[in-house]
Each structure stands twice: as structure tokens, then as C-alpha cells.
Coordinates of C-alpha atoms and ligand atoms in Angstrom, one line a residue:
M19 CA -6.5 23.6 15.3
S20 CA -7.8 20.8 17.4
G21 CA -10.3 18.5 15.8
S22 CA -12.4 15.3 16.3
M23 CA -12.2 12.1 14.3
S24 CA -15.4 13.2 12.7
D25 CA -13.8 16.5 11.5
F26 CA -10.9 14.4 10.2
R27 CA -13.2 12.1 8.2
Q28 CA -15.1 15.0 6.6
M29 CA -11.7 16.5 5.7
A30 CA -10.5 13.2 4.3
D31 CA -13.7 12.9 2.1
R32 CA -13.2 16.4 0.9
V33 CA -9.5 16.1 -0.2
R34 CA -9.4 12.4 -1.4
N35 CA -8.1 12.0 -4.9
W36 CA -8.6 8.4 -5.3
G37 CA -9.6 7.6 -8.9
R38 CA -9.0 11.1 -10.1
W39 CA -6.1 9.9 -12.3
G40 CA -7.3 6.3 -12.8
D41 CA -7.6 3.3 -10.6
E42 CA -4.1 2.3 -11.3
D43 CA -2.5 5.6 -10.7
E44 CA 0.6 5.7 -8.3
L45 CA 1.7 9.2 -8.8
G46 CA -1.0 11.2 -7.0
T47 CA -0.7 15.0 -7.2
L48 CA 2.5 14.7 -9.1
N49 CA 0.1 14.3 -12.1
L50 CA -0.4 18.0 -11.8
I51 CA 3.0 18.6 -13.0
T52 CA 2.2 18.7 -16.7
P53 CA 4.8 19.3 -19.6
H54 CA 3.4 22.9 -19.5
K55 CA 4.2 23.1 -15.9
V56 CA 7.8 21.9 -16.3
A57 CA 8.2 24.6 -19.0
E58 CA 6.7 27.2 -16.7
A59 CA 9.2 26.2 -14.0
A60 CA 12.2 26.4 -16.3
A61 CA 11.0 29.9 -17.3
T62 CA 11.5 31.1 -13.8
V63 CA 15.3 30.7 -14.2
K64 CA 16.5 34.3 -14.9
Q65 CA 19.8 34.8 -12.9
G66 CA 21.6 31.5 -13.3
K67 CA 21.7 31.1 -9.4
V68 CA 21.8 27.5 -8.0
I69 CA 20.9 27.1 -4.3
S70 CA 21.2 23.7 -2.5
L71 CA 18.3 22.7 -0.3
G72 CA 19.9 19.4 0.8
G73 CA 21.3 18.8 4.3
D74 CA 24.4 16.6 4.9
F75 CA 24.0 12.8 5.3
G76 CA 26.6 12.0 8.0
S77 CA 27.1 10.9 11.5
G78 CA 26.1 14.4 12.8
G79 CA 22.6 14.1 11.3
P80 CA 19.3 14.8 13.1
Q81 CA 18.6 11.2 13.9
G82 CA 19.2 9.2 17.1
A83 CA 16.4 10.2 19.5
F84 CA 14.2 7.4 18.1
R85 CA 15.8 3.9 18.0
F86 CA 14.2 3.0 14.8
R87 CA 16.1 5.8 13.0
Q88 CA 19.8 6.2 13.2
N89 CA 22.2 8.6 11.5
P90 CA 24.0 7.3 8.5
V91 CA 27.0 5.0 9.1
H92 CA 29.5 5.7 6.4
T93 CA 32.5 3.5 6.0
M94 CA 35.4 3.2 3.5
T95 CA 35.8 -0.1 1.7
V96 CA 39.0 0.9 -0.3
D97 CA 41.1 3.8 0.4
G98 CA 44.6 5.4 0.1
G99 CA 45.7 3.6 3.3
D100 CA 45.2 0.3 1.5
A101 CA 47.3 1.4 -1.4
S102 CA 50.1 2.8 0.6
T103 CA 50.2 0.6 3.7
L104 CA 49.1 -2.7 2.3
V105 CA 50.4 -2.6 -1.2
E106 CA 53.6 -0.7 -0.9
Y107 CA 54.7 -1.7 2.7
G108 CA 52.9 -4.8 3.5
P109 CA 54.3 -8.3 3.4
Q110 CA 54.1 -10.0 0.0
W111 CA 51.2 -12.3 0.9
L112 CA 49.1 -9.3 1.9
R113 CA 50.0 -7.4 -1.1
N114 CA 49.0 -10.3 -3.2
A115 CA 45.8 -10.7 -1.3
V116 CA 44.8 -7.0 -1.7
A117 CA 45.7 -7.1 -5.4
A118 CA 43.6 -10.1 -5.8
D119 CA 40.7 -8.8 -3.8
V120 CA 40.5 -5.2 -5.1
S121 CA 41.9 -5.5 -8.5
A122 CA 44.8 -7.1 -10.3
F123 CA 45.8 -3.6 -11.2
F124 CA 46.3 -2.5 -7.7
A125 CA 49.8 -3.9 -6.9
D126 CA 51.9 -3.2 -9.9
N127 CA 50.7 0.0 -11.7
P128 CA 49.9 3.6 -10.8
F129 CA 46.1 3.3 -10.9
R130 CA 44.5 3.7 -7.5
F131 CA 40.9 4.2 -6.2
N132 CA 38.7 4.8 -3.1
D133 CA 35.4 3.2 -2.5
D134 CA 32.9 3.5 0.3
M135 CA 29.4 2.4 1.5
I136 CA 26.7 3.8 3.6
V137 CA 24.1 2.2 5.9
M138 CA 21.2 4.4 6.9
P139 CA 17.5 4.7 7.2
L140 CA 16.2 6.2 4.0
Q141 CA 14.5 8.9 6.2
A142 CA 17.7 9.9 7.9
A143 CA 18.1 13.5 6.5
T144 CA 16.7 15.5 3.6
Q145 CA 14.1 13.1 2.0
W146 CA 10.8 12.5 0.3
D147 CA 8.0 10.4 2.0
A148 CA 6.7 8.0 -0.8
L149 CA 3.0 7.5 -0.9
S150 CA 3.4 4.1 0.7
H151 CA 5.0 5.7 3.8
V152 CA 1.7 6.3 5.8
Y153 CA -1.7 4.6 5.7
Y154 CA -4.7 4.0 7.8
E155 CA -7.5 1.5 7.9
D156 CA -5.5 -1.0 5.8
K157 CA -5.5 1.2 2.7
L158 CA -2.8 3.2 1.0
Y159 CA -3.4 6.0 -1.5
N160 CA -5.9 5.1 -4.4
G161 CA -7.2 2.2 -2.3
F162 CA -4.1 0.0 -2.7
P163 CA -3.9 -2.7 0.1
A164 CA -1.6 -1.8 3.0
D165 CA -0.3 -5.4 2.7
S166 CA 1.2 -4.6 -0.6
V167 CA 4.0 -3.2 1.4
T168 CA 5.9 -6.4 2.4
S169 CA 9.3 -7.3 3.7
F170 CA 10.4 -7.3 0.0
G171 CA 9.4 -3.6 -0.2
A172 CA 6.4 -1.7 -1.6
F173 CA 4.8 -3.4 -4.5
H174 CA 2.6 -0.3 -5.0
L175 CA 3.6 3.4 -4.5
G176 CA 7.3 2.8 -4.0
I177 CA 9.5 5.8 -4.3
E178 CA 10.8 4.6 -7.7
K179 CA 7.4 5.0 -9.3
V180 CA 7.9 8.8 -9.1
D181 CA 10.7 8.5 -11.6
A182 CA 8.3 9.3 -14.4
K183 CA 7.9 12.8 -13.0
G184 CA 11.3 13.8 -12.0
I185 CA 10.5 15.6 -9.6
T186 CA 10.8 19.1 -11.1
S187 CA 8.3 21.9 -11.0
R188 CA 7.8 25.5 -10.1
G189 CA 8.9 25.8 -6.4
V190 CA 7.5 28.6 -4.1
L191 CA 9.1 29.4 -0.8
L192 CA 6.7 30.5 2.0
D193 CA 8.8 32.1 4.7
V194 CA 7.2 31.8 8.0
V195 CA 10.2 32.9 9.9
A196 CA 10.4 36.2 8.0
H197 CA 6.6 36.7 8.3
R198 CA 6.6 36.3 12.1
G199 CA 9.8 38.4 12.4
S200 CA 11.3 35.6 14.5
D201 CA 15.0 35.2 14.9
V202 CA 15.6 31.8 13.2
F203 CA 13.1 29.5 14.6
C204 CA 9.3 29.1 15.0
P205 CA 8.7 27.4 18.3
P206 CA 6.4 24.4 18.8
G207 CA 2.8 25.2 19.6
T208 CA 2.7 28.0 17.1
T209 CA 1.0 26.0 14.3
I210 CA 1.0 27.4 10.8
T211 CA -2.6 27.8 9.7
P212 CA -4.1 28.1 6.1
D213 CA -4.8 31.8 6.7
E214 CA -1.1 32.4 7.7
L215 CA 0.0 30.7 4.4
D216 CA -2.3 33.1 2.5
E217 CA -0.9 36.1 4.4
I218 CA 2.7 35.0 3.7
A219 CA 2.0 34.5 0.0
A220 CA 0.4 38.0 -0.1
R221 CA 3.3 39.6 1.9
Q222 CA 5.7 38.0 -0.6
N223 CA 3.6 38.9 -3.5
V224 CA 3.7 35.4 -4.9
E225 CA 0.9 33.3 -6.3
I226 CA 0.5 29.6 -5.7
R227 CA -0.5 27.8 -8.9
S228 CA -1.6 24.3 -10.0
G229 CA 1.4 21.9 -10.0
D230 CA 3.6 24.0 -7.7
V231 CA 5.8 22.4 -5.0
V232 CA 5.3 24.6 -1.9
V233 CA 8.4 24.8 0.3
V234 CA 7.9 26.1 3.9
H235 CA 10.7 27.7 5.9
T236 CA 10.2 27.4 9.7
G237 CA 13.9 27.8 10.7
W238 CA 14.1 24.3 12.3
W239 CA 17.0 23.1 10.2
T240 CA 19.0 26.3 10.8
R241 CA 18.4 25.9 14.5
F242 CA 19.4 22.2 14.4
L243 CA 22.7 23.3 12.6
S244 CA 23.5 25.4 15.6
T245 CA 22.2 23.2 18.4
G246 CA 22.6 19.7 17.1
E247 CA 19.3 18.9 18.8
G248 CA 17.7 16.6 16.2
A249 CA 14.5 15.7 18.1
E250 CA 13.6 19.3 19.2
P251 CA 10.0 19.9 18.1
G252 CA 9.2 23.0 16.2
A253 CA 6.3 24.6 14.4
G254 CA 4.7 22.9 11.4
L255 CA 1.6 23.1 9.2
D256 CA -1.8 22.7 10.9
W257 CA -3.5 19.6 9.7
T258 CA -6.2 21.7 8.1
C259 CA -3.6 22.9 5.6
A260 CA -4.4 19.7 3.7
A261 CA -7.5 21.5 2.3
W262 CA -5.4 24.6 1.5
L263 CA -3.0 22.4 -0.6
H264 CA -5.8 20.5 -2.2
D265 CA -7.8 23.6 -3.2
R266 CA -4.6 25.2 -4.8
E267 CA -3.7 21.9 -6.7
V268 CA -0.3 21.9 -5.1
A269 CA 1.7 18.9 -6.4
A270 CA 4.0 18.3 -3.3
V271 CA 4.9 20.2 0.0
A272 CA 8.4 20.3 1.7
A273 CA 9.6 21.9 4.8
D274 CA 12.8 22.3 6.8
N275 CA 11.5 20.5 9.9
L276 CA 11.0 16.9 11.1
M277 CA 7.5 16.2 9.9
V278 CA 6.2 19.1 7.9
E279 CA 3.1 19.3 10.1
D280 CA 2.8 20.4 13.7
P281 CA 3.5 17.4 15.9
D282 CA 1.7 18.9 18.9
P283 CA -1.3 16.6 19.8
G284 CA -3.1 19.7 21.2
N285 CA -3.2 21.1 17.7
G286 CA -4.1 17.8 15.9
V287 CA -7.0 15.3 15.7
E288 CA -8.0 13.7 18.9
G289 CA -7.3 10.0 18.9
T290 CA -4.7 9.9 16.1
F291 CA -1.2 11.0 15.3
L292 CA 0.0 13.1 12.4
P293 CA -3.3 13.6 10.7
M294 CA -1.7 15.7 7.9
H295 CA 0.5 12.8 6.9
M296 CA -2.6 10.6 6.7
L297 CA -4.6 13.1 4.6
C298 CA -1.7 14.0 2.3
L299 CA 0.0 10.7 1.7
R300 CA -3.0 8.4 1.9
D301 CA -6.0 10.4 0.8
M302 CA -4.6 13.0 -1.6
G303 CA -1.5 11.2 -2.9
L304 CA 0.6 14.2 -2.1
M305 CA 4.3 13.6 -1.2
L306 CA 5.9 15.3 1.8
G307 CA 9.6 16.5 1.8
E308 CA 11.2 16.7 5.3
Y309 CA 14.5 18.0 6.7
W310 CA 15.2 20.3 3.8
D311 CA 17.8 23.0 4.5
L312 CA 15.9 26.2 3.6
G313 CA 18.1 28.9 5.2
P314 CA 20.2 29.9 2.2
L315 CA 17.1 29.9 -0.1
A316 CA 15.2 32.1 2.5
A317 CA 18.1 34.5 2.6
D318 CA 18.3 34.7 -1.1
C319 CA 14.6 35.2 -1.6
A320 CA 14.6 38.0 1.0
A321 CA 17.5 39.7 -0.7
D322 CA 16.0 39.7 -4.4
G323 CA 12.3 39.5 -3.5
V324 CA 11.9 36.6 -5.8
Y325 CA 10.1 33.6 -4.1
E326 CA 9.6 31.3 -7.2
F327 CA 12.2 29.1 -8.8
Q328 CA 12.8 26.0 -10.7
L329 CA 12.9 23.1 -8.1
V330 CA 14.7 20.0 -9.2
A331 CA 14.3 17.3 -6.5
P332 CA 14.3 13.7 -7.9
P333 CA 14.5 11.1 -5.1
L334 CA 17.0 8.3 -5.2
K335 CA 15.3 5.4 -7.1
V336 CA 15.4 2.8 -4.4
V337 CA 13.1 0.0 -5.6
G338 CA 10.2 -0.6 -3.3
A339 CA 11.3 2.0 -0.8
V340 CA 8.7 4.0 1.2
G341 CA 10.9 7.1 1.1
A342 CA 14.2 8.3 -0.3
P343 CA 17.0 10.7 0.2
V344 CA 17.1 13.8 -2.0
S345 CA 19.5 16.6 -2.7
P346 CA 17.1 19.3 -4.0
I347 CA 18.2 22.4 -5.8
A348 CA 16.5 25.7 -6.4
I349 CA 17.5 27.4 -9.7
K350 CA 16.6 31.1 -10.1
Ligands
UVW19 C1 6.5 9.3 10.1 O1 5.5 9.8 9.8 C2 6.5 8.1 11.0 O2 7.7 9.8 9.9 P1 8.1 11.1 9.0 O3 7.7 12.3 9.8 O4 9.6 11.0 8.8 O5 7.4 11.1 7.7

């Protein structure tokens, strides 16, 4: 739904949670995940099924179209080749060097190991946006100054701050693909409205409750797996869904697409980009999960008719980071 800056400001005033959990709060809507909520989430586990919602982190990931985000570069630092080639067949000086570098144990006893490292943007694949990821008018969530994110990292609202909450809660899948009867993919320009979210919940006979994490299946990741087109736009939530999430006291929202929200400027707010990011992260304090692999979960929910589950999705605790990889799981 297209809107003006004045519509946006009215919405921001309506959904802003600053001060709601205290002036020093850095958790935002994760505060809605109470101990009672964690127990409610655990009680949804009935069948002992575990479904992965995480995509692969590798050179074949969805990045590359934007030069500020690359796919992960994974490299081995110690491997079996070192052990057999260098240690067993190499010249004595090299065997000594490897033994000295890697471990004194390496040359003259059976113990061996492999090590590796990865260089990647923290937003490369399945991830959480921290509350410090997006801001406007020099303020982050809860009024923290934008310049508290420095080249040393985020002094406020870094991803490690969410450690206190896990993140685990009741997850609810809203399957837009099934609702629209599409094949696997909801194309760009077909924005997902608040009314459509209500229709989907009603069709699936599932209720959205305070503290839930809502997980939206648009089919983007499944399509990416078959085409390899990481920059292809797809449908996302209309920016007015921020009010829908606020009114239902949703703790966080995740989707299988690039940005959760609809990136089409024709459906956004005139004069800005990604208004839902601005409302959710900066005004509401509500984290966004992107690039989640929801195909297997959607298939499972369609098969058993159960759209609620225990979601376990703690981000990697990278100190001062504005986002982090996650390998979420749904347990039913
Ligand atoms: C930006 O908002 C810039 O990125 P993302 O969609 O990864 O959150």
C-alpha cells in the first residue's frame, strides 16, 4: 500500500515502543517472551519432529549482486592433506615446521585434526537483523544514538544483547504460498497485506498470540534453491503489517525472502526505502529474520495441519554485531 511520509510518521507514533520496558531496554519486543511463553512454546511439542529452517552458508549462497555483501569464503587451515603430504611425505624440514606450527603431536603420533575458517558478511544467509541494523534521524531503538554504532561495533543493541532471551518461543507459520495456491513462489508486486495475514491465520485455524514469532512463507528460498538467482525480488509484507504485528504483540517476524518486507517502492512510502525495517527495528524494537528456509516446514504443516511449533533460533553471539547468522529449528 503506497503511503506518504506523513502516513509513515503517524504509523511510527502508533507502534513505537520506546520506554515501554524501561529507558535502558535493549531487547524490544523480545520482552514479550515471558517464562510462561517459553513453557507454552515447549508444550506445542507433541510428535518429536525437528525441522531445520536454516539455509546453507557457502559459496553458493544468495549474495553477490550487491558489492557490499558477498557469499561466505570458507577455507581450510589444517586438513588431512597436511597430515599425509607434509608430515608423511614431505622433507624433514617441512615436517618439522608443520609439527611446530600445528602441534608437536602432529609428526610422531596418530592424532590428527582438521580446522577451518570463514570470512563472510553476517547477513550472508539465514540471519537475524539486530535492533542496531537500521535507524533513521540519528536514533536507534529506544532513542539510543546512532553514533553508538562505531567501527568497534554496536555499543547498544548489538546482537549479543539478545542472549538473555534465547531466542525461543511459540512459532507460527503463515503460508502465503498455500493460501494463494501458487506453485512455489509469490512474485514481486503482490504485497502481503495485514488482511491477507488474517485470512491465512483463519484458513490455517491458528491464532497469533502475544510473544509469538511469526514466520512467513513466500516461497522465495525454495525458488532460489532451484534458480540460484539471489537478487530476484519477491513478495514481502506490506509496510502497514508493522501495525498488525504491534497489535498482536508479536515478538519477532521472519521470512524466507531477502528483506521480509515488500521491496517494491510502488508499495512503500514515498521518499524512503524499506519503511517496515525502520518501523520494526527502530520504532518497535522488533527483530527481523531473513533468508529462512521454510519449504520443509510448510510441507510438514500442510501435511499434519499443525502450524504452531516450538521455535529455537538463538543468533550467534558476535559482540557488537548488527546482525548474526542463525540455524533455526522448529520442533513439533
Ligand atoms: C538492509 O536493510 C540494508 O538489509 P536487510 O534486508 O538484510 O535487513
